[in-house]
Each structure stands twice: as C-alpha cells, then as structure tokens.
Amino acid sequence: MAGTDANNDGVRDDVESYIDTTYPVPANIDINKALRQYAKAAQSSILDADDAAKSITHVTERFRALECLMARRPTDFHPVFVELRARMLDTNPRSEAYLKADSQATSESLPLLPADQWVGACI
C-alpha cells in the first residue's frame, strides 16, 4: 500500500512524478510544494489509518495543505486537488485506508484557518 518512495520524502514516486511533470519547477514552485505537502499528509494518513491519534494529526495536516493549495490556486484549486487525490487513491486498499483515517477524525473539531491565513499553512 505504501508504494515506492526512493528518496524517502514521504511522497510516492509515481505521485511525485505526476506533480513534477504537471507543475514543473521553477515556474510552478509554489503549487508544486503545496501539492507535495498534501501528498505527504495523505500518504501518512493512508499508512497510519489504524492509529486514531495519528489519523487526527494527519487529517489536520491535510487541511493545512488544502489551505495552502487554496492560497496558491484560489480560482482552480478544486480540480487540481481532485486530480492529485485521485492519483493518491489509485487502489481500493489506499482509498479504504484514507476513508478509515477520515472516520477516525470525524468526532474531532478540527480548526480551520481564516482565508487570510491560508498562505501561512504552506510549509
């Protein structure tokens, strides 16, 4: 389920290749970094789906990454996000783990940042 991550950066190689091909740097550095931020958080969610505490942490990390993406691509973040998520959840076990991680966090109140702070969510 983990897939190959040859450079151990927390992003699967196939996803990393998609991001780099679709949003090459340096011209797209901000969106590239935002998508990597989301991909890393989503991968952690998938791998740690059986751990409730880690799932809550990773769902929060995914929210921060989405806020970053919305700051970087305010007019078209949704299709950009949907395409990346589809590539992340390319197998049934990955999709099921992602949903399990989400279900671990449904009882939690996850704080969302105001729109004027979204860029601060970028790491």
PDB file of C-alpha atoms in Angstrom:
ATOM      1  CA  MET A   1       0.000   0.000   0.000  1.00  0.00           C
ATOM      2  CA  ALA A   2       2.921   2.346   0.669  1.00  0.00           C
ATOM      3  CA  GLY A   3       4.279   2.243  -2.867  1.00  0.00           C
ATOM      4  CA  THR A   4       7.809   3.214  -3.809  1.00  0.00           C
ATOM      5  CA  ASP A   5       9.380   6.304  -2.258  1.00  0.00           C
ATOM      6  CA  ALA A   6      13.008   6.032  -3.339  1.00  0.00           C
ATOM      7  CA  ASN A   7      14.109   9.352  -1.826  1.00  0.00           C
ATOM      8  CA  ASN A   8      12.165   8.820   1.430  1.00  0.00           C
ATOM      9  CA  ASP A   9      10.492  12.235   1.297  1.00  0.00           C
ATOM     10  CA  GLY A  10       7.069  10.833   2.212  1.00  0.00           C
ATOM     11  CA  VAL A  11       5.640  11.178  -1.311  1.00  0.00           C
ATOM     12  CA  ARG A  12       5.220   8.117  -3.530  1.00  0.00           C
ATOM     13  CA  ASP A  13       7.424   8.240  -6.614  1.00  0.00           C
ATOM     14  CA  ASP A  14       4.510   7.967  -9.066  1.00  0.00           C
ATOM     15  CA  VAL A  15       2.754  10.894  -7.376  1.00  0.00           C
ATOM     16  CA  GLU A  16       5.975  12.886  -7.242  1.00  0.00           C
ATOM     17  CA  SER A  17       6.488  12.285 -10.963  1.00  0.00           C
ATOM     18  CA  TYR A  18       2.943  13.489 -11.709  1.00  0.00           C
ATOM     19  CA  ILE A  19       3.454  16.670  -9.655  1.00  0.00           C
ATOM     20  CA  ASP A  20       6.844  17.416 -11.231  1.00  0.00           C
ATOM     21  CA  THR A  21       5.592  16.775 -14.767  1.00  0.00           C
ATOM     22  CA  THR A  22       2.349  18.715 -14.410  1.00  0.00           C
ATOM     23  CA  TYR A  23       3.720  21.588 -12.299  1.00  0.00           C
ATOM     24  CA  PRO A  24       7.446  21.783 -13.101  1.00  0.00           C
ATOM     25  CA  VAL A  25       9.741  23.987 -11.085  1.00  0.00           C
ATOM     26  CA  PRO A  26      10.900  26.714 -11.014  1.00  0.00           C
ATOM     27  CA  ALA A  27       7.892  28.197 -12.843  1.00  0.00           C
ATOM     28  CA  ASN A  28       5.392  26.393 -10.581  1.00  0.00           C
ATOM     29  CA  ILE A  29       7.390  26.117  -7.365  1.00  0.00           C
ATOM     30  CA  ASP A  30       4.573  27.262  -5.060  1.00  0.00           C
ATOM     31  CA  ILE A  31       1.934  24.888  -6.433  1.00  0.00           C
ATOM     32  CA  ASN A  32       4.475  22.069  -6.666  1.00  0.00           C
ATOM     33  CA  LYS A  33       5.331  22.485  -2.989  1.00  0.00           C
ATOM     34  CA  ALA A  34       1.657  22.760  -1.976  1.00  0.00           C
ATOM     35  CA  LEU A  35       0.809  19.539  -3.801  1.00  0.00           C
ATOM     36  CA  ARG A  36       3.769  17.740  -2.235  1.00  0.00           C
ATOM     37  CA  GLN A  37       2.600  18.967   1.158  1.00  0.00           C
ATOM     38  CA  TYR A  38      -0.836  17.447   0.543  1.00  0.00           C
ATOM     39  CA  ALA A  39       0.584  14.235  -0.942  1.00  0.00           C
ATOM     40  CA  LYS A  40       2.840  13.699   2.056  1.00  0.00           C
ATOM     41  CA  ALA A  41      -0.029  14.238   4.511  1.00  0.00           C
ATOM     42  CA  ALA A  42      -2.342  11.966   2.510  1.00  0.00           C
ATOM     43  CA  GLN A  43       0.309   9.237   2.333  1.00  0.00           C
ATOM     44  CA  SER A  44       0.791   9.453   6.093  1.00  0.00           C
ATOM     45  CA  SER A  45      -2.988   9.202   6.540  1.00  0.00           C
ATOM     46  CA  ILE A  46      -3.071   6.056   4.435  1.00  0.00           C
ATOM     47  CA  LEU A  47      -0.165   4.396   6.230  1.00  0.00           C
ATOM     48  CA  ASP A  48      -1.318   5.324   9.754  1.00  0.00           C
ATOM     49  CA  ALA A  49      -5.058   4.767   9.255  1.00  0.00           C
ATOM     50  CA  ASP A  50      -5.255   2.223  12.091  1.00  0.00           C
ATOM     51  CA  ASP A  51      -3.955   4.726  14.648  1.00  0.00           C
ATOM     52  CA  ALA A  52      -6.654   7.175  15.771  1.00  0.00           C
ATOM     53  CA  ALA A  53      -4.284   9.784  17.211  1.00  0.00           C
ATOM     54  CA  LYS A  54      -2.046   9.781  14.135  1.00  0.00           C
ATOM     55  CA  SER A  55      -5.092   9.896  11.870  1.00  0.00           C
ATOM     56  CA  ILE A  56      -6.304  13.070  13.561  1.00  0.00           C
ATOM     57  CA  THR A  57      -2.852  14.616  13.187  1.00  0.00           C
ATOM     58  CA  HIS A  58      -2.643  13.676   9.507  1.00  0.00           C
ATOM     59  CA  VAL A  59      -6.167  14.895   8.715  1.00  0.00           C
ATOM     60  CA  THR A  60      -5.204  18.227  10.255  1.00  0.00           C
ATOM     61  CA  GLU A  61      -2.039  18.233   8.122  1.00  0.00           C
ATOM     62  CA  ARG A  62      -4.191  17.592   5.048  1.00  0.00           C
ATOM     63  CA  PHE A  63      -6.422  20.539   5.963  1.00  0.00           C
ATOM     64  CA  ARG A  64      -3.348  22.779   6.253  1.00  0.00           C
ATOM     65  CA  ALA A  65      -2.114  21.535   2.869  1.00  0.00           C
ATOM     66  CA  LEU A  66      -5.506  22.268   1.290  1.00  0.00           C
ATOM     67  CA  GLU A  67      -5.468  25.748   2.777  1.00  0.00           C
ATOM     68  CA  CYS A  68      -2.021  26.235   1.268  1.00  0.00           C
ATOM     69  CA  LEU A  69      -3.278  24.987  -2.090  1.00  0.00           C
ATOM     70  CA  MET A  70      -6.265  27.355  -1.925  1.00  0.00           C
ATOM     71  CA  ALA A  71      -3.879  30.232  -1.183  1.00  0.00           C
ATOM     72  CA  ARG A  72      -1.704  29.312  -4.178  1.00  0.00           C
ATOM     73  CA  ARG A  73      -4.515  28.480  -6.650  1.00  0.00           C
ATOM     74  CA  PRO A  74      -7.630  30.315  -5.415  1.00  0.00           C
ATOM     75  CA  THR A  75      -9.606  30.033  -8.649  1.00  0.00           C
ATOM     76  CA  ASP A  76      -8.919  26.420  -9.630  1.00  0.00           C
ATOM     77  CA  PHE A  77      -7.709  24.634  -6.508  1.00  0.00           C
ATOM     78  CA  HIS A  78     -10.596  22.142  -6.577  1.00  0.00           C
ATOM     79  CA  PRO A  79      -9.833  20.386  -9.901  1.00  0.00           C
ATOM     80  CA  VAL A  80      -6.112  20.476  -9.080  1.00  0.00           C
ATOM     81  CA  PHE A  81      -6.828  18.850  -5.707  1.00  0.00           C
ATOM     82  CA  VAL A  82      -9.278  16.282  -7.108  1.00  0.00           C
ATOM     83  CA  GLU A  83      -6.759  15.119  -9.716  1.00  0.00           C
ATOM     84  CA  LEU A  84      -3.996  14.712  -7.145  1.00  0.00           C
ATOM     85  CA  ARG A  85      -6.274  12.907  -4.699  1.00  0.00           C
ATOM     86  CA  ALA A  86      -7.371  10.514  -7.455  1.00  0.00           C
ATOM     87  CA  ARG A  87      -3.735   9.666  -8.118  1.00  0.00           C
ATOM     88  CA  MET A  88      -3.102   9.183  -4.394  1.00  0.00           C
ATOM     89  CA  LEU A  89      -6.100   6.860  -4.012  1.00  0.00           C
ATOM     90  CA  ASP A  90      -5.433   4.709  -7.054  1.00  0.00           C
ATOM     91  CA  THR A  91      -6.197   1.358  -5.385  1.00  0.00           C
ATOM     92  CA  ASN A  92      -9.061   0.108  -3.236  1.00  0.00           C
ATOM     93  CA  PRO A  93      -6.808  -0.521  -0.202  1.00  0.00           C
ATOM     94  CA  ARG A  94      -5.450   3.043  -0.383  1.00  0.00           C
ATOM     95  CA  SER A  95      -8.939   4.516  -0.723  1.00  0.00           C
ATOM     96  CA  GLU A  96     -10.219   2.416   2.171  1.00  0.00           C
ATOM     97  CA  ALA A  97      -7.309   3.433   4.398  1.00  0.00           C
ATOM     98  CA  TYR A  98      -7.832   7.112   3.535  1.00  0.00           C
ATOM     99  CA  LEU A  99     -11.516   6.855   4.427  1.00  0.00           C
ATOM    100  CA  LYS A 100     -10.676   4.993   7.623  1.00  0.00           C
ATOM    101  CA  ALA A 101      -8.294   7.786   8.636  1.00  0.00           C
ATOM    102  CA  ASP A 102     -11.045  10.311   7.933  1.00  0.00           C
ATOM    103  CA  SER A 103     -13.506   8.352  10.049  1.00  0.00           C
ATOM    104  CA  GLN A 104     -11.028   8.390  12.950  1.00  0.00           C
ATOM    105  CA  ALA A 105     -11.178  12.192  12.906  1.00  0.00           C
ATOM    106  CA  THR A 106     -14.926  12.731  12.456  1.00  0.00           C
ATOM    107  CA  SER A 107     -15.546  13.141  16.165  1.00  0.00           C
ATOM    108  CA  GLU A 108     -12.845  15.793  16.475  1.00  0.00           C
ATOM    109  CA  SER A 109     -13.256  19.508  15.991  1.00  0.00           C
ATOM    110  CA  LEU A 110     -10.526  20.331  13.511  1.00  0.00           C
ATOM    111  CA  PRO A 111      -9.682  24.020  13.371  1.00  0.00           C
ATOM    112  CA  LEU A 112      -9.754  25.731  10.004  1.00  0.00           C
ATOM    113  CA  LEU A 113      -7.720  28.840   9.359  1.00  0.00           C
ATOM    114  CA  PRO A 114      -9.334  32.052   8.123  1.00  0.00           C
ATOM    115  CA  ALA A 115      -8.693  32.665   4.418  1.00  0.00           C
ATOM    116  CA  ASP A 116      -6.257  35.491   5.126  1.00  0.00           C
ATOM    117  CA  GLN A 117      -4.032  32.983   6.954  1.00  0.00           C
ATOM    118  CA  TRP A 118      -4.018  30.199   4.354  1.00  0.00           C
ATOM    119  CA  VAL A 119      -0.634  31.114   2.925  1.00  0.00           C
ATOM    120  CA  GLY A 120       0.767  30.608   6.428  1.00  0.00           C
ATOM    121  CA  ALA A 121      -0.283  26.951   6.192  1.00  0.00           C
ATOM    122  CA  CYS A 122       2.318  26.391   3.472  1.00  0.00           C
ATOM    123  CA  ILE A 123       5.447  24.592   4.621  1.00  0.00           C
TER     124      ILE A 123
END
